[in-house]
């Protein structure tokens, strides 16, 4: 490490909260609402990048993926939102790091606008996050290098002043290629240990 860490880049799904609309959740939705998962999954993969890029609303995405046949829209959307659950220990850990070390925190996430807005408001992320670089807001998606450089520009941090936390190894590899310090998150204990050993940010 050549510089003092000033900034954290944090993913939302898989790090601070559950994944909002991942494969397992979609499979459960197909079972619960009794429709063909294979058909839905094909339509999802043809459509979801456009939604995460902010070029479709949630309703437009669902029209293409789910509601091309008559189904209960409000029940289905409620199910989608209900899948978002917090990891309280992770949220508190990042709040404590920010307070103790006076860090800037930037969310760096691939998510659709409506789900992001819901998650930010429900779990009060604005209380400790300084900026949200989300695919549906900025129209770049990880692993596009432009979303990482935009986060650097907005935070006015050099790559070696940042620690990026994500659960996806590909996204970590791209960030490291840009010189951004990175931790692949698996659980609180290993992430805490990495902060303490590699970046001297310890809560002990």
Tab-separated table of C-alpha atoms in Angstrom:
chain	number	residue	atom	x	y	z
A	1	UNK	CA	0.000	0.000	0.000
A	2	UNK	CA	1.483	3.333	-1.097
A	3	UNK	CA	-1.202	5.786	0.046
A	4	UNK	CA	-3.531	6.223	2.979
A	5	UNK	CA	-6.961	4.757	2.295
A	6	UNK	CA	-9.525	7.554	1.970
A	7	UNK	CA	-12.412	5.897	0.134
A	8	UNK	CA	-14.384	2.656	-0.006
A	9	UNK	CA	-16.189	1.433	-3.117
A	10	UNK	CA	-18.899	-1.012	-1.983
A	11	UNK	CA	-21.189	-3.311	-3.905
A	12	UNK	CA	-24.747	-3.638	-2.577
A	13	UNK	CA	-26.030	-7.099	-3.504
A	14	UNK	CA	-23.996	-9.886	-1.951
A	15	UNK	CA	-22.078	-7.493	0.321
A	16	UNK	CA	-24.401	-5.180	2.270
A	17	UNK	CA	-27.728	-6.701	1.239
A	18	UNK	CA	-28.955	-9.881	-0.360
A	19	UNK	CA	-28.947	-10.022	-4.147
A	20	UNK	CA	-32.174	-8.357	-5.188
A	21	UNK	CA	-33.056	-10.344	-8.312
A	22	UNK	CA	-30.562	-13.162	-8.711
A	23	UNK	CA	-31.009	-16.610	-10.273
A	24	UNK	CA	-32.193	-18.348	-7.085
A	25	UNK	CA	-34.800	-15.665	-6.441
A	26	UNK	CA	-36.049	-15.891	-10.026
A	27	UNK	CA	-36.330	-19.668	-9.759
A	28	UNK	CA	-38.380	-19.325	-6.558
A	29	UNK	CA	-40.578	-16.727	-8.260
A	30	UNK	CA	-41.300	-19.092	-11.145
A	31	UNK	CA	-42.291	-21.807	-8.688
A	32	UNK	CA	-44.387	-19.500	-6.504
A	33	UNK	CA	-46.240	-17.858	-9.385
A	34	UNK	CA	-46.402	-21.084	-11.411
A	35	UNK	CA	-44.833	-20.187	-14.720
A	36	UNK	CA	-42.085	-21.651	-16.867
A	37	UNK	CA	-38.664	-20.674	-15.494
A	38	UNK	CA	-36.812	-21.550	-18.700
A	39	UNK	CA	-38.974	-19.204	-20.747
A	40	UNK	CA	-38.608	-16.452	-18.168
A	41	UNK	CA	-34.854	-16.944	-17.862
A	42	UNK	CA	-34.307	-16.649	-21.602
A	43	UNK	CA	-36.315	-13.435	-21.716
A	44	UNK	CA	-34.478	-12.177	-18.607
A	45	UNK	CA	-31.049	-12.623	-20.180
A	46	UNK	CA	-32.144	-10.862	-23.361
A	47	UNK	CA	-33.580	-7.925	-21.398
A	48	UNK	CA	-31.879	-7.470	-18.016
A	49	UNK	CA	-28.733	-5.661	-19.171
A	50	UNK	CA	-30.931	-3.024	-20.774
A	51	UNK	CA	-32.840	-2.634	-17.507
A	52	UNK	CA	-29.664	-2.378	-15.422
A	53	UNK	CA	-28.334	0.188	-17.910
A	54	UNK	CA	-31.301	2.364	-16.990
A	55	UNK	CA	-32.923	2.120	-20.424
A	56	UNK	CA	-36.051	0.314	-19.211
A	57	UNK	CA	-38.272	0.900	-16.208
A	58	UNK	CA	-39.043	-2.019	-13.929
A	59	UNK	CA	-42.523	-2.249	-15.434
A	60	UNK	CA	-41.120	-2.326	-18.973
A	61	UNK	CA	-38.658	-5.066	-17.970
A	62	UNK	CA	-41.479	-7.080	-16.392
A	63	UNK	CA	-43.714	-6.595	-19.426
A	64	UNK	CA	-41.065	-8.283	-21.556
A	65	UNK	CA	-40.045	-11.004	-19.110
A	66	UNK	CA	-43.114	-11.872	-17.019
A	67	UNK	CA	-46.292	-10.141	-18.107
A	68	UNK	CA	-46.368	-11.121	-21.746
A	69	UNK	CA	-49.091	-13.393	-20.329
A	70	UNK	CA	-51.803	-12.285	-17.844
A	71	UNK	CA	-50.441	-12.409	-14.276
A	72	UNK	CA	-50.781	-10.400	-11.064
A	73	UNK	CA	-48.344	-7.517	-11.449
A	74	UNK	CA	-48.611	-6.071	-7.941
A	75	UNK	CA	-48.120	-9.435	-6.224
A	76	UNK	CA	-45.095	-10.150	-8.382
A	77	UNK	CA	-43.476	-6.759	-7.785
A	78	UNK	CA	-44.079	-7.098	-4.043
A	79	UNK	CA	-42.305	-10.447	-4.175
A	80	UNK	CA	-39.337	-8.839	-5.962
A	81	UNK	CA	-38.984	-6.070	-3.399
A	82	UNK	CA	-39.420	-8.455	-0.476
A	83	UNK	CA	-36.336	-10.422	-1.531
A	84	UNK	CA	-34.111	-7.530	-0.469
A	85	UNK	CA	-32.865	-8.240	3.033
A	86	UNK	CA	-29.992	-6.623	4.932
A	87	UNK	CA	-26.785	-8.099	6.258
A	88	UNK	CA	-26.909	-6.056	9.494
A	89	UNK	CA	-23.363	-6.900	10.595
A	90	UNK	CA	-21.928	-5.748	7.259
A	91	UNK	CA	-23.917	-2.527	7.266
A	92	UNK	CA	-22.769	-1.736	10.802
A	93	UNK	CA	-19.168	-2.647	9.985
A	94	UNK	CA	-19.007	-0.169	7.109
A	95	UNK	CA	-20.741	2.502	9.174
A	96	UNK	CA	-18.128	2.008	11.894
A	97	UNK	CA	-15.205	2.081	9.417
A	98	UNK	CA	-16.495	5.333	7.960
A	99	UNK	CA	-16.809	6.939	11.374
A	100	UNK	CA	-13.497	5.751	12.783
A	101	UNK	CA	-11.333	6.477	9.731
A	102	UNK	CA	-13.304	9.383	8.199
A	103	UNK	CA	-13.712	7.518	4.919
A	104	UNK	CA	-15.756	8.451	1.889
A	105	UNK	CA	-18.084	5.635	0.818
A	106	UNK	CA	-19.250	5.156	-2.755
A	107	UNK	CA	-21.675	2.454	-3.832
A	108	UNK	CA	-20.569	0.774	-7.072
A	109	UNK	CA	-23.389	-1.479	-8.213
A	110	UNK	CA	-25.190	-3.077	-11.152
A	111	UNK	CA	-28.904	-2.704	-10.404
A	112	UNK	CA	-32.108	-1.378	-11.885
A	113	UNK	CA	-33.381	2.010	-10.762
A	114	UNK	CA	-36.561	1.003	-8.937
A	115	UNK	CA	-34.906	-1.789	-6.965
A	116	UNK	CA	-31.980	0.475	-6.089
A	117	UNK	CA	-34.263	3.298	-4.988
A	118	UNK	CA	-36.207	0.876	-2.796
A	119	UNK	CA	-33.071	-0.625	-1.247
A	120	UNK	CA	-31.435	2.745	-0.586
A	121	UNK	CA	-34.541	4.113	1.121
A	122	UNK	CA	-35.556	0.965	3.020
A	123	UNK	CA	-32.109	0.276	4.455
A	124	UNK	CA	-31.173	3.961	4.951
A	125	UNK	CA	-28.006	3.747	2.878
A	126	UNK	CA	-27.822	7.515	2.461
A	127	UNK	CA	-26.996	7.762	6.160
A	128	UNK	CA	-23.443	6.597	5.455
A	129	UNK	CA	-22.990	6.403	1.669
A	130	UNK	CA	-21.695	9.582	0.017
A	131	UNK	CA	-22.418	8.735	-3.630
A	132	UNK	CA	-24.197	6.068	-5.657
A	133	UNK	CA	-22.544	4.972	-8.897
A	134	UNK	CA	-25.234	2.541	-10.018
A	135	UNK	CA	-25.557	1.143	-13.528
A	136	UNK	CA	-29.134	2.352	-13.990
A	137	UNK	CA	-28.128	5.880	-12.907
A	138	UNK	CA	-24.902	6.257	-14.904
A	139	UNK	CA	-25.578	3.897	-17.859
A	140	UNK	CA	-22.369	1.913	-17.399
A	141	UNK	CA	-22.245	-1.602	-15.969
A	142	UNK	CA	-19.491	-3.525	-14.236
A	143	UNK	CA	-17.162	-4.864	-15.592
A	144	UNK	CA	-17.047	-1.856	-17.977
A	145	UNK	CA	-13.959	0.095	-16.914
A	146	UNK	CA	-15.842	3.357	-17.401
A	147	UNK	CA	-17.967	2.782	-14.296
A	148	UNK	CA	-14.833	2.387	-12.157
A	149	UNK	CA	-13.174	5.487	-13.591
A	150	UNK	CA	-16.396	7.450	-13.087
A	151	UNK	CA	-16.424	6.410	-9.424
A	152	UNK	CA	-12.818	7.559	-9.112
A	153	UNK	CA	-13.647	10.894	-10.726
A	154	UNK	CA	-16.686	11.487	-8.517
A	155	UNK	CA	-14.823	10.599	-5.328
A	156	UNK	CA	-11.685	12.501	-6.403
A	157	UNK	CA	-9.611	9.570	-5.138
A	158	UNK	CA	-6.560	7.957	-6.665
A	159	UNK	CA	-6.830	4.186	-7.239
A	160	UNK	CA	-4.338	3.369	-4.483
A	161	UNK	CA	-6.405	5.402	-1.999
A	162	UNK	CA	-9.458	3.191	-2.561
A	163	UNK	CA	-10.510	-0.230	-1.278
A	164	UNK	CA	-13.226	-1.855	-3.370
A	165	UNK	CA	-15.377	-4.644	-1.873
A	166	UNK	CA	-17.398	-6.942	-4.139
A	167	UNK	CA	-18.399	-10.605	-4.082
A	168	UNK	CA	-17.784	-11.154	-7.822
A	169	UNK	CA	-14.201	-12.082	-8.706
A	170	UNK	CA	-14.417	-10.761	-12.295
A	171	UNK	CA	-15.354	-7.312	-11.048
A	172	UNK	CA	-12.498	-7.462	-8.535
A	173	UNK	CA	-10.026	-8.418	-11.260
A	174	UNK	CA	-11.040	-5.477	-13.447
A	175	UNK	CA	-10.696	-3.058	-10.539
A	176	UNK	CA	-7.253	-4.406	-9.684
A	177	UNK	CA	-6.251	-3.954	-13.297
A	178	UNK	CA	-6.967	-0.248	-12.821
A	179	UNK	CA	-4.801	-0.143	-9.687
A	180	UNK	CA	-7.736	-0.161	-7.243
A	181	UNK	CA	-7.127	-2.126	-4.037
A	182	UNK	CA	-9.827	-4.794	-3.838
A	183	UNK	CA	-11.271	-7.397	-1.491
A	184	UNK	CA	-13.458	-10.264	-2.665
A	185	UNK	CA	-16.147	-10.446	-0.016
A	186	UNK	CA	-17.206	-13.856	1.258
A	187	UNK	CA	-18.152	-13.180	4.857
A	188	UNK	CA	-17.633	-10.528	7.497
A	189	UNK	CA	-14.736	-12.327	9.197
A	190	UNK	CA	-12.573	-12.601	6.077
A	191	UNK	CA	-13.375	-9.079	4.897
A	192	UNK	CA	-12.570	-7.687	8.342
A	193	UNK	CA	-9.283	-9.619	8.376
A	194	UNK	CA	-8.340	-8.306	4.917
A	195	UNK	CA	-8.952	-4.710	5.988
A	196	UNK	CA	-6.862	-5.197	9.109
A	197	UNK	CA	-3.927	-7.049	7.536
A	198	UNK	CA	-3.678	-5.390	4.119
A	199	UNK	CA	-4.873	-1.846	4.792
A	200	UNK	CA	-4.396	-1.386	8.551
A	201	UNK	CA	-8.085	-0.586	8.991
A	202	UNK	CA	-9.042	-2.513	12.099
A	203	UNK	CA	-12.043	-2.232	14.405
A	204	UNK	CA	-10.187	-3.927	17.272
